[in-house]
Amino acid sequence: MSEILVLKNITKAFPKVIANQDVNFSLQKGQVHALLGENGAGKTTLMNCVCGLYQQTSGEIFINNQAVRIDNCSQAVAHGIGMVHQHFMLVPELSVAENVILGLKREKDFFIKIEDVEREVAELSEKYHFGLNPKAFIKDLPVGMQQRVEILKVIYRQASIIILDEATAVLTPQESEELFHIVENLVKQEKSVILITHKLSEVMRLADQVTVLRDGKVVGTVSKEKTNERELAKMMVGRDVLFDFKRGKELEKSLKMNVENLTVIDTRGIEKIHQLSFSLYSGEILGVAGVDGNGQLELSEALTGMTTYHGGSITLADKTYKHMSTKESYRNGVSHIPQDRQHTGLIMERSLEKNMILADYWKKEFSSYGFLNQKSITKHAATLMQSFDIKASSPLARIRELSGGNQQKVILAREISRGPDILIAVQPTRGLDIGATEFVRQQLIDERDKGTAVLLISTELDEIMQVADRIAVLYKGEFMGILDRDCLDVHEIGLMMAGVRKKEMEGGYDEA
Ligand SMILES: Nc1ncnc2c1ncn2[C@@H]1O[C@H](COP(=O)(O)OP(=O)(O)OP(=O)(O)O)[C@@H](O)[C@H]1O
Ligand SMILES: [Mg+2]
């Protein structure tokens, strides 16, 4: 066994934050080394130093026992390092093969024939079982396939060290399973993998070694054989994480939202929501389970006025809408935690405190006579930073400078703290560390206990089972049935997720 990558005393300081401090790390050839840590612990930053996006402030990087300088991404590539970032950097209008050679700077590039690249891509795809068609356009591929293009890009550049930053966060369980096979194959071919993840089950499944970071420092490195999920969680968070939730008594319910025959057709003319009807009540969490891509996004966007619907109606507070704008939804007390939080919901170049009041700046507490009340805006942000444990240098930090998970927390804090009547939360814990995940789930329950009507759309069945009062299963734009928390049957939910209606199971009875 030989050390292919060694980091010695790496420190990376930004003007106001020390993201990594004296980090020692070593990756063995042909192994998977998982990098764990809370949101903002410094995982992405450390790997950005390795792949040339940042330069470390001090410390040394060794590759095959040679000290190297990595000043930019092409030097990293020359050293055999490739990183797959959480946000893909692909051009949707180009083919797989075209994307693979994009940005390659080699002399012979000038003479490159796309047919040759397509052949090479096909060969690599076969070798690593990617199942990619080199001629397919990126825009036509599902997320899981797009991610494989990113991985193939890295392999095409002959990377021997492959860094995956929260690779499964955007994948369905099925796609994640396929990615695990890919990682296993990479290792068989003598590649070495660094895996950043928040999911401890992935660590236990794939990793040989595990390093835990906390506040930029290494807490410890352990071999997978000698640890377990509980110990890792404790190393990360500094306490036990039990997912033991407190749930208030059921309140008297009143109707908050009524959806009647809702139909949504997407831009390609495909029907994504088909004549869907349901009611949402105060003081309950209605969980919408289902495999990703069955209309979750379209449903949440229709309910919050972000997309037009083509049939049916939505009734909020006694008013029935055939069309609804985001403004109308918002004015009716609807809060929205959107699925794609980098593109909807945050302004990356603005400060944290401004992002906390994006739609509320006109409220009395934040402005008077047309002037913003700076003091109260900063105070509001500071309070939310405290209660949601948002790590940032100050309320003035730009969103772009926050870690991925802390960016998520800004939206969560803003939308939950508004005191909504209705809270529509889509994948609210995606990208959050285990402690923050526990916290956010409890927040959803607390909202319910306060009388808020919560619609939780999530592909994580665990999440839904832990918090929801009723569970609806979405399949091809329709509910296959709605189950009560008290009579949950995982097997039944599984069948519904695969498209079997509840009434088909029971011979005619359907409570949906
Ligand atoms: N460009 C930057 N400018 C200033 N500070 C930054 C920058 N990039 C990262 N940081 C800070 O460095 C710290 C570590 O961030 P990093 O993104 O490495 O965390 P992470 O472990 O990847 O967290 P997550 O799990 O949320 O993705 C954070 O406090 C973050 O705000
Ligand atoms: Mg990160």
Coordinates of C-alpha atoms and ligand atoms in Angstrom, one line a residue:
M1 CA 0.0 0.0 0.0
S2 CA 1.5 3.4 -0.9
E3 CA 0.5 6.9 -0.1
I4 CA -0.6 8.6 -3.3
L5 CA -1.6 12.0 -1.8
V6 CA -0.4 13.5 1.5
L7 CA -1.4 16.8 2.9
K8 CA 1.0 18.2 5.6
N9 CA -0.1 21.0 7.9
I10 CA -2.4 22.6 5.4
T11 CA -3.8 25.9 6.5
K12 CA -6.2 28.0 4.4
A13 CA -7.2 31.4 5.7
F14 CA -9.7 33.7 4.1
P15 CA -9.7 37.4 5.2
K16 CA -12.2 36.7 8.0
V17 CA -12.2 32.9 8.5
I18 CA -9.6 30.2 8.9
A19 CA -11.2 27.4 6.9
N20 CA -8.5 24.8 7.4
Q21 CA -6.0 24.7 10.2
D22 CA -2.9 22.5 10.2
V23 CA -4.7 19.7 8.4
N24 CA -2.9 16.4 7.9
F25 CA -4.4 13.9 5.6
S26 CA -3.2 10.9 3.6
L27 CA -4.8 8.9 0.8
Q28 CA -3.6 5.4 0.0
K29 CA -3.5 4.2 -3.5
G30 CA -6.5 2.2 -4.6
Q31 CA -8.6 3.2 -1.5
V32 CA -11.6 5.3 -0.7
H33 CA -11.0 7.9 1.9
A34 CA -14.2 9.7 3.2
L35 CA -14.0 13.3 4.4
L36 CA -16.7 14.1 7.0
G37 CA -17.6 17.1 9.0
E38 CA -20.4 19.5 9.8
N39 CA -21.5 22.2 7.4
G40 CA -18.7 24.8 7.3
A41 CA -16.1 22.4 8.7
G42 CA -13.8 23.0 5.8
K43 CA -14.2 19.9 3.5
T44 CA -14.8 21.7 0.2
T45 CA -12.1 24.3 0.9
L46 CA -9.5 21.6 1.6
M47 CA -10.2 19.8 -1.6
N48 CA -10.3 23.0 -3.5
C49 CA -6.7 23.6 -2.4
V50 CA -5.9 20.1 -3.8
C51 CA -7.6 20.7 -7.1
G52 CA -6.0 24.1 -7.7
L53 CA -9.1 26.3 -7.2
Y54 CA -7.5 27.8 -4.1
Q55 CA -3.9 27.9 -2.9
Q56 CA -3.2 27.0 0.7
T57 CA -1.9 29.7 2.9
S58 CA 0.7 27.3 4.3
G59 CA 1.5 23.7 4.4
E60 CA 2.6 21.2 1.8
I61 CA 1.0 18.8 -0.7
F62 CA 2.8 15.6 -1.7
I63 CA 1.9 13.3 -4.6
N64 CA 3.7 10.0 -4.7
N65 CA 6.1 11.3 -2.1
Q66 CA 7.1 14.3 -4.2
A67 CA 6.3 17.8 -2.9
V68 CA 4.2 19.6 -5.5
R69 CA 2.8 23.1 -6.1
I70 CA -0.7 23.3 -7.4
D71 CA -1.3 26.9 -8.5
N72 CA -4.2 26.2 -10.8
C73 CA -6.6 23.6 -12.1
S74 CA -4.4 22.5 -15.1
Q75 CA -1.5 21.8 -12.7
A76 CA -3.8 19.7 -10.6
V77 CA -4.9 17.8 -13.8
A78 CA -1.2 17.3 -14.7
H79 CA -0.7 15.7 -11.3
G80 CA -3.6 13.4 -11.9
I81 CA -6.1 15.1 -9.7
G82 CA -9.8 15.5 -10.7
M83 CA -12.7 16.9 -8.7
V84 CA -16.4 16.5 -9.4
H85 CA -18.1 19.5 -7.8
Q86 CA -21.6 19.4 -6.5
H87 CA -22.7 21.9 -9.1
F88 CA -22.0 20.4 -12.5
M89 CA -20.0 22.4 -15.0
L90 CA -21.5 21.0 -18.2
V91 CA -22.8 22.7 -21.3
P92 CA -26.4 21.4 -21.8
E93 CA -26.5 22.1 -25.5
L94 CA -23.3 20.0 -26.2
S95 CA -22.9 16.3 -26.5
V96 CA -21.3 14.0 -23.9
A97 CA -18.1 13.7 -26.0
E98 CA -17.9 17.5 -26.6
N99 CA -18.3 18.2 -22.9
V100 CA -15.6 15.7 -22.1
I101 CA -13.0 17.5 -24.2
L102 CA -14.2 21.0 -23.3
G103 CA -11.5 23.1 -21.8
L104 CA -8.7 20.6 -22.6
K105 CA -5.6 22.4 -23.6
R106 CA -3.3 20.1 -25.5
E107 CA -1.3 20.9 -28.5
K108 CA -2.9 18.2 -30.5
D109 CA -6.3 19.7 -29.7
F110 CA -6.2 21.5 -32.9
F111 CA -6.3 18.3 -34.8
I112 CA -8.8 16.5 -32.5
K113 CA -11.5 14.6 -34.3
I114 CA -14.8 14.3 -32.5
E115 CA -15.2 10.8 -33.8
D116 CA -11.9 9.8 -32.0
V117 CA -13.2 11.4 -28.8
E118 CA -16.5 9.6 -29.2
R119 CA -14.7 6.3 -29.6
E120 CA -12.5 6.9 -26.5
V121 CA -15.5 8.0 -24.5
A122 CA -17.4 4.9 -25.5
E123 CA -14.4 2.7 -24.5
L124 CA -14.1 4.4 -21.1
S125 CA -17.8 4.3 -20.5
E126 CA -17.7 0.5 -21.2
K127 CA -14.6 -0.1 -19.0
Y128 CA -16.2 1.7 -16.0
H129 CA -19.8 0.6 -16.7
F130 CA -21.1 4.1 -17.2
G131 CA -23.6 3.3 -19.9
L132 CA -23.1 6.7 -21.6
N133 CA -23.8 7.4 -25.2
P134 CA -21.1 9.8 -26.4
K135 CA -23.4 11.5 -28.9
A136 CA -26.2 12.2 -26.4
F137 CA -26.9 15.8 -25.5
I138 CA -26.4 16.7 -21.8
K139 CA -29.8 18.5 -21.6
D140 CA -31.5 15.2 -22.4
L141 CA -29.7 13.2 -19.6
P142 CA -31.0 12.7 -16.1
V143 CA -28.9 14.1 -13.3
G144 CA -27.3 10.8 -12.5
M145 CA -26.1 10.4 -16.0
Q146 CA -24.8 14.0 -16.1
Q147 CA -22.8 13.3 -13.0
R148 CA -21.2 10.3 -14.8
V149 CA -20.1 12.7 -17.6
E150 CA -18.4 14.8 -15.0
I151 CA -16.6 11.6 -13.6
L152 CA -15.7 10.5 -17.1
K153 CA -14.3 13.9 -17.9
V154 CA -12.0 13.5 -14.9
I155 CA -11.0 10.0 -16.0
Y156 CA -10.4 11.1 -19.6
R157 CA -7.9 13.5 -18.2
Q158 CA -6.2 10.5 -16.7
A159 CA -6.9 11.4 -13.1
S160 CA -5.6 8.9 -10.6
I161 CA -7.1 10.8 -7.6
I162 CA -10.8 11.5 -7.9
I163 CA -12.6 13.8 -5.5
L164 CA -16.3 13.6 -5.2
D165 CA -18.0 16.5 -3.3
E166 CA -21.4 15.4 -2.0
A167 CA -21.9 13.4 -5.1
T168 CA -25.1 11.6 -3.9
A169 CA -26.9 14.8 -2.6
V170 CA -28.6 15.3 -6.0
L171 CA -29.1 11.6 -6.8
T172 CA -32.1 9.3 -6.4
P173 CA -31.5 6.2 -4.2
Q174 CA -31.3 4.1 -7.4
E175 CA -28.7 6.5 -9.0
S176 CA -26.8 6.6 -5.7
E177 CA -26.6 2.8 -5.8
E178 CA -25.2 2.9 -9.3
L179 CA -22.7 5.5 -8.3
F180 CA -21.5 3.2 -5.5
H181 CA -20.8 0.5 -8.2
I182 CA -18.9 3.1 -10.2
V183 CA -16.7 4.0 -7.2
E184 CA -16.1 0.3 -6.6
N185 CA -15.0 -0.1 -10.2
L186 CA -12.7 3.0 -10.0
V187 CA -10.9 1.5 -7.1
K188 CA -10.6 -1.9 -8.8
Q189 CA -8.8 0.0 -11.6
E190 CA -6.3 1.4 -9.0
K191 CA -7.8 4.8 -8.8
S192 CA -8.0 6.5 -5.4
V193 CA -11.1 8.3 -4.3
I194 CA -11.8 11.1 -1.8
L195 CA -15.5 11.1 -0.9
I196 CA -17.1 14.1 0.8
T197 CA -20.5 13.2 2.2
H198 CA -22.9 13.8 5.0
K199 CA -24.4 10.3 4.7
L200 CA -22.8 7.9 7.2
S201 CA -24.3 4.9 5.5
E202 CA -22.3 5.8 2.4
V203 CA -19.1 6.0 4.4
M204 CA -19.7 2.6 6.0
R205 CA -20.5 1.2 2.6
L206 CA -17.6 2.6 0.6
A207 CA -14.8 4.0 2.6
D208 CA -11.6 2.4 3.8
Q209 CA -10.5 5.3 5.9
V210 CA -12.4 8.2 7.4
T211 CA -11.2 11.6 8.4
V212 CA -13.4 13.9 10.4
L213 CA -13.0 17.7 10.3
R214 CA -14.5 20.1 12.8
D215 CA -14.0 23.9 12.6
G216 CA -11.3 23.4 10.1
K217 CA -9.2 21.0 12.1
V218 CA -8.8 17.2 12.0
V219 CA -10.7 15.5 14.8
G220 CA -9.3 12.2 13.8
T221 CA -8.7 9.6 11.1
V222 CA -10.1 6.1 11.7
S223 CA -10.3 3.0 9.6
K224 CA -13.8 2.1 8.6
E225 CA -13.4 -1.4 10.1
K226 CA -12.8 0.1 13.5
T227 CA -15.8 2.5 13.7
N228 CA -19.5 2.8 13.3
E229 CA -22.1 5.4 12.3
R230 CA -22.8 6.4 15.9
E231 CA -19.1 7.1 16.7
L232 CA -18.6 9.0 13.5
A233 CA -21.7 11.2 14.2
K234 CA -20.3 11.9 17.6
M235 CA -16.9 12.8 16.3
M236 CA -18.5 15.2 13.9
V237 CA -21.0 16.9 16.1
G238 CA -19.4 16.4 19.5
R239 CA -22.6 14.8 20.9
D240 CA -24.9 11.9 20.2
V241 CA -27.4 12.5 17.4
L242 CA -30.5 10.5 18.2
F243 CA -33.2 11.7 15.8
D244 CA -35.5 11.5 18.8
F245 CA -38.2 14.1 18.1
K246 CA -40.6 15.9 20.4
R247 CA -44.1 16.1 19.0
G248 CA -46.9 18.1 20.5
K249 CA -50.6 16.9 20.8
E250 CA -52.8 17.2 17.8
L251 CA -54.5 20.5 17.5
E252 CA -58.0 21.2 16.2
K253 CA -57.6 21.4 12.4
S254 CA -58.8 23.9 9.9
L255 CA -58.5 23.8 6.1
K256 CA -55.5 25.9 4.9
M257 CA -55.2 24.9 1.3
N258 CA -57.4 23.0 -1.0
V259 CA -56.1 21.7 -4.4
E260 CA -58.6 20.6 -6.9
N261 CA -57.8 18.7 -10.2
L262 CA -54.4 20.4 -10.5
T263 CA -52.7 19.8 -13.8
V264 CA -49.2 21.0 -14.8
I265 CA -47.6 20.6 -18.2
D266 CA -43.9 21.3 -18.5
T267 CA -42.2 23.3 -21.3
R268 CA -41.8 20.2 -23.4
G269 CA -45.5 19.6 -23.3
I270 CA -45.3 16.7 -20.9
E271 CA -48.0 16.4 -18.3
K272 CA -46.2 16.4 -14.9
I273 CA -49.1 16.8 -12.5
H274 CA -52.3 15.0 -13.5
Q275 CA -55.6 16.2 -12.0
L276 CA -54.3 16.1 -8.5
S277 CA -56.6 16.9 -5.6
F278 CA -55.9 17.1 -1.9
S279 CA -56.3 19.3 1.2
L280 CA -53.8 20.6 3.6
Y281 CA -54.8 21.4 7.2
S282 CA -53.4 23.6 10.0
G283 CA -51.3 21.8 12.6
E284 CA -50.3 18.9 10.3
I285 CA -47.4 17.8 8.2
L286 CA -48.4 16.2 5.0
G287 CA -45.4 14.4 3.6
V288 CA -45.2 13.8 -0.1
A289 CA -43.0 10.8 -0.7
G290 CA -42.0 9.3 -4.1
V291 CA -39.0 8.8 -6.4
D292 CA -37.6 12.0 -7.6
G293 CA -38.9 13.2 -11.0
N294 CA -42.5 12.2 -10.4
G295 CA -43.7 15.8 -10.4
Q296 CA -42.3 17.0 -7.0
L297 CA -40.7 20.1 -8.5
E298 CA -43.8 21.0 -10.6
L299 CA -46.2 20.5 -7.7
S300 CA -44.2 22.7 -5.4
E301 CA -43.8 25.4 -8.1
A302 CA -47.5 25.4 -8.9
L303 CA -48.4 25.7 -5.2
T304 CA -46.1 28.7 -4.7
G305 CA -47.0 30.5 -7.9
M306 CA -43.6 29.9 -9.5
T307 CA -45.0 28.1 -12.5
T308 CA -48.4 28.3 -14.2
Y309 CA -50.8 25.4 -14.0
H310 CA -52.9 24.3 -16.9
G311 CA -56.0 23.0 -15.1
G312 CA -57.6 22.9 -11.8
S313 CA -57.5 25.4 -8.9
I314 CA -55.8 26.2 -5.6
T315 CA -57.8 27.6 -2.7
L316 CA -56.0 29.6 -0.1
A317 CA -57.8 31.5 2.7
D318 CA -61.2 31.5 1.1
K319 CA -60.0 32.6 -2.3
T320 CA -59.8 30.2 -5.2
Y321 CA -57.1 30.8 -7.8
K322 CA -57.2 29.5 -11.4
H323 CA -53.8 31.2 -11.8
M324 CA -51.6 32.3 -8.9
S325 CA -48.6 34.5 -8.8
T326 CA -45.7 34.2 -6.3
K327 CA -46.9 37.4 -4.8
E328 CA -50.4 36.1 -4.2
S329 CA -49.0 32.9 -2.7
Y330 CA -46.6 34.9 -0.5
R331 CA -49.3 37.3 0.7
N332 CA -51.5 34.4 1.7
G333 CA -48.7 33.4 4.2
V334 CA -47.1 30.7 2.1
S335 CA -43.4 30.1 2.8
H336 CA -41.3 28.1 0.4
I337 CA -38.1 26.2 0.8
P338 CA -37.3 25.5 -2.9
Q339 CA -35.6 22.5 -4.2
D340 CA -32.9 24.3 -6.1
R341 CA -31.7 26.7 -3.6
Q342 CA -28.7 28.2 -5.4
H343 CA -30.8 29.4 -8.3
T344 CA -34.1 30.2 -6.5
G345 CA -34.2 31.8 -3.1
L346 CA -30.7 33.3 -2.7
I347 CA -28.8 36.1 -4.2
M348 CA -25.2 34.9 -4.1
E349 CA -23.5 38.3 -4.3
R350 CA -25.6 39.8 -1.6
S351 CA -24.9 39.7 2.1
L352 CA -26.4 37.2 4.4
E353 CA -28.5 39.8 6.2
K354 CA -30.1 41.1 3.0
N355 CA -30.9 37.5 1.9
M356 CA -32.6 37.0 5.3
I357 CA -35.2 39.7 4.4
L358 CA -35.4 39.3 0.6
A359 CA -39.2 39.5 0.4
D360 CA -39.8 41.1 3.8
Y361 CA -37.7 44.3 3.5
W362 CA -40.9 46.4 3.4
K363 CA -42.1 45.3 6.8
K364 CA -42.3 47.8 9.6
E365 CA -39.6 46.1 11.6
F366 CA -37.1 46.5 8.7
S367 CA -38.0 49.9 7.1
S368 CA -39.7 53.1 7.8
Y369 CA -40.5 56.0 5.5
G370 CA -38.7 54.2 2.6
F371 CA -35.5 53.8 4.5
L372 CA -34.1 50.5 5.6
N373 CA -33.6 50.1 9.3
Q374 CA -30.0 48.7 9.2
K375 CA -29.7 48.0 12.9
S376 CA -32.8 45.8 13.0
I377 CA -31.9 44.0 9.8
T378 CA -28.5 43.1 11.2
K379 CA -30.0 42.1 14.5
H380 CA -32.6 39.9 12.8
A381 CA -29.8 38.1 10.9
A382 CA -27.6 37.7 13.9
T383 CA -30.5 36.1 15.8
L384 CA -31.2 33.7 13.0
M385 CA -27.5 32.8 12.6
Q386 CA -27.5 31.9 16.3
S387 CA -30.7 29.8 16.3
F388 CA -30.0 28.0 13.1
D389 CA -26.2 27.7 13.8
I390 CA -25.3 29.4 10.6
K391 CA -21.5 29.6 10.3
A392 CA -20.4 32.8 8.6
S393 CA -17.9 35.5 9.5
S394 CA -20.7 38.1 10.1
P395 CA -24.2 39.0 9.0
L396 CA -22.4 41.0 6.3
A397 CA -20.7 38.0 4.7
R398 CA -21.7 37.4 1.1
I399 CA -23.7 34.3 0.5
R400 CA -21.1 33.1 -2.0
E401 CA -18.6 32.9 0.8
L402 CA -20.7 30.5 2.9
S403 CA -20.3 26.7 2.8
G404 CA -22.9 24.8 0.8
G405 CA -24.8 23.7 3.8
N406 CA -24.8 27.1 5.5
Q407 CA -26.3 28.6 2.3
Q408 CA -29.1 26.1 2.7
K409 CA -29.6 27.1 6.3
V410 CA -30.1 30.8 5.3
I411 CA -33.2 29.9 3.3
L412 CA -34.5 27.6 5.9
A413 CA -34.1 30.1 8.7
R414 CA -35.7 32.9 6.6
E415 CA -38.7 30.8 5.5
I416 CA -39.4 29.2 8.8
S417 CA -38.9 32.3 10.9
R418 CA -41.5 34.3 8.9
G419 CA -44.2 32.7 10.8
P420 CA -46.0 31.2 7.8
D421 CA -49.5 29.9 7.6
I422 CA -48.4 27.3 5.1
L423 CA -44.9 26.0 4.8
I424 CA -43.9 24.2 1.6
A425 CA -40.6 22.5 2.1
V426 CA -38.9 20.6 -0.7
Q427 CA -35.9 18.5 0.3
P428 CA -35.3 20.7 3.3
T429 CA -32.3 18.8 4.6
R430 CA -30.5 18.2 1.4
G431 CA -26.8 19.1 1.9
L432 CA -27.2 19.5 5.7
D433 CA -25.0 17.8 8.2
I434 CA -26.5 15.2 10.5
G435 CA -26.9 17.6 13.5
A436 CA -28.5 20.3 11.3
T437 CA -30.8 17.6 9.7
E438 CA -32.0 16.7 13.1
F439 CA -32.6 20.3 14.0
V440 CA -34.5 21.1 10.9
R441 CA -36.8 18.1 11.2
Q442 CA -37.6 19.2 14.7
Q443 CA -38.3 22.7 13.4
L444 CA -40.8 21.4 11.0
I445 CA -42.6 19.5 13.8
D446 CA -42.5 22.7 16.0
E447 CA -44.1 24.6 13.2
R448 CA -46.8 22.0 13.0
D449 CA -47.3 22.3 16.8
K450 CA -47.8 26.0 16.4
G451 CA -50.6 25.4 13.9
T452 CA -48.7 25.9 10.6
A453 CA -49.8 23.7 7.7
V454 CA -46.7 22.0 6.5
L455 CA -46.3 20.3 3.1
L456 CA -43.0 18.3 3.2
I457 CA -41.9 17.1 -0.2
S458 CA -38.9 14.8 0.1
T459 CA -37.4 11.8 -1.6
E460 CA -35.9 10.6 1.8
L461 CA -38.5 8.2 3.1
D462 CA -36.8 8.3 6.5
E463 CA -37.4 12.0 6.7
I464 CA -41.0 11.7 5.9
M465 CA -41.7 8.8 8.2
Q466 CA -40.0 10.6 11.1
V467 CA -42.0 13.8 10.8
A468 CA -45.2 13.5 8.7
D469 CA -48.7 13.1 10.1
R470 CA -50.1 11.8 6.8
I471 CA -48.1 10.5 3.9
A472 CA -49.0 10.8 0.2
V473 CA -47.1 9.0 -2.4
L474 CA -46.6 10.8 -5.7
Y475 CA -46.1 8.7 -8.8
K476 CA -46.2 10.2 -12.3
G477 CA -48.0 13.3 -11.2
E478 CA -50.7 11.5 -9.2
F479 CA -51.1 10.4 -5.6
M480 CA -51.3 6.7 -5.3
G481 CA -52.9 7.1 -1.9
I482 CA -52.6 8.9 1.4
L483 CA -51.7 7.0 4.6
D484 CA -52.0 8.0 8.2
R485 CA -49.0 8.1 10.5
D486 CA -50.6 5.5 12.8
C487 CA -51.0 2.9 10.1
L488 CA -47.8 3.2 8.3
D489 CA -46.6 0.2 6.3
V490 CA -43.2 0.6 4.6
H491 CA -44.0 -2.2 2.3
E492 CA -47.2 -0.5 1.2
I493 CA -45.4 2.8 0.6
G494 CA -42.8 0.9 -1.5
L495 CA -45.5 -0.5 -3.7
M496 CA -47.1 2.9 -4.1
M497 CA -43.7 4.5 -5.0
A498 CA -43.6 1.9 -7.8
G499 CA -47.0 3.0 -9.1
V500 CA -49.5 0.7 -7.3
R501 CA -52.6 2.5 -6.1
K502 CA -53.8 2.0 -2.5
K503 CA -57.2 1.1 -3.7
E504 CA -55.8 -1.6 -6.0
M505 CA -54.1 -3.1 -2.9
E506 CA -57.4 -3.1 -1.0
G507 CA -60.0 -3.7 -3.6
G508 CA -61.7 -0.4 -4.3
Y509 CA -61.0 1.6 -1.1
D510 CA -59.0 4.8 -1.5
E511 CA -58.9 7.6 1.0
A512 CA -56.9 10.0 -1.1
Ligands
LIG1 N1 -14.4 32.1 -0.9 C1 -14.5 32.2 0.4 N2 -14.4 33.3 1.1 C2 -14.5 33.4 2.4 N3 -14.8 32.4 3.2 C3 -15.0 31.2 2.6 C4 -14.8 31.0 1.2 N4 -15.0 29.7 0.9 C5 -15.3 29.1 2.1 N5 -15.2 30.0 3.1 C6 -15.5 29.7 4.6 O1 -14.7 28.6 4.9 C7 -15.4 27.7 5.9 C8 -15.4 26.3 5.3 O2 -16.2 26.2 4.2 P1 -16.3 24.9 3.3 O3 -17.2 25.3 2.1 O4 -15.0 24.3 3.1 O5 -17.2 23.9 4.3 P2 -17.7 22.5 4.1 O6 -17.1 21.6 5.1 O7 -17.6 22.1 2.7 O8 -19.3 22.6 4.5 P3 -20.6 22.1 3.8 O9 -20.8 20.7 4.4 O10 -21.7 23.0 4.2 O11 -20.4 22.1 2.3 C9 -16.7 28.3 6.0 O12 -16.7 29.1 7.2 C10 -16.9 29.2 4.8 O13 -17.7 30.3 5.1
MG2 MG -18.9 21.8 1.0

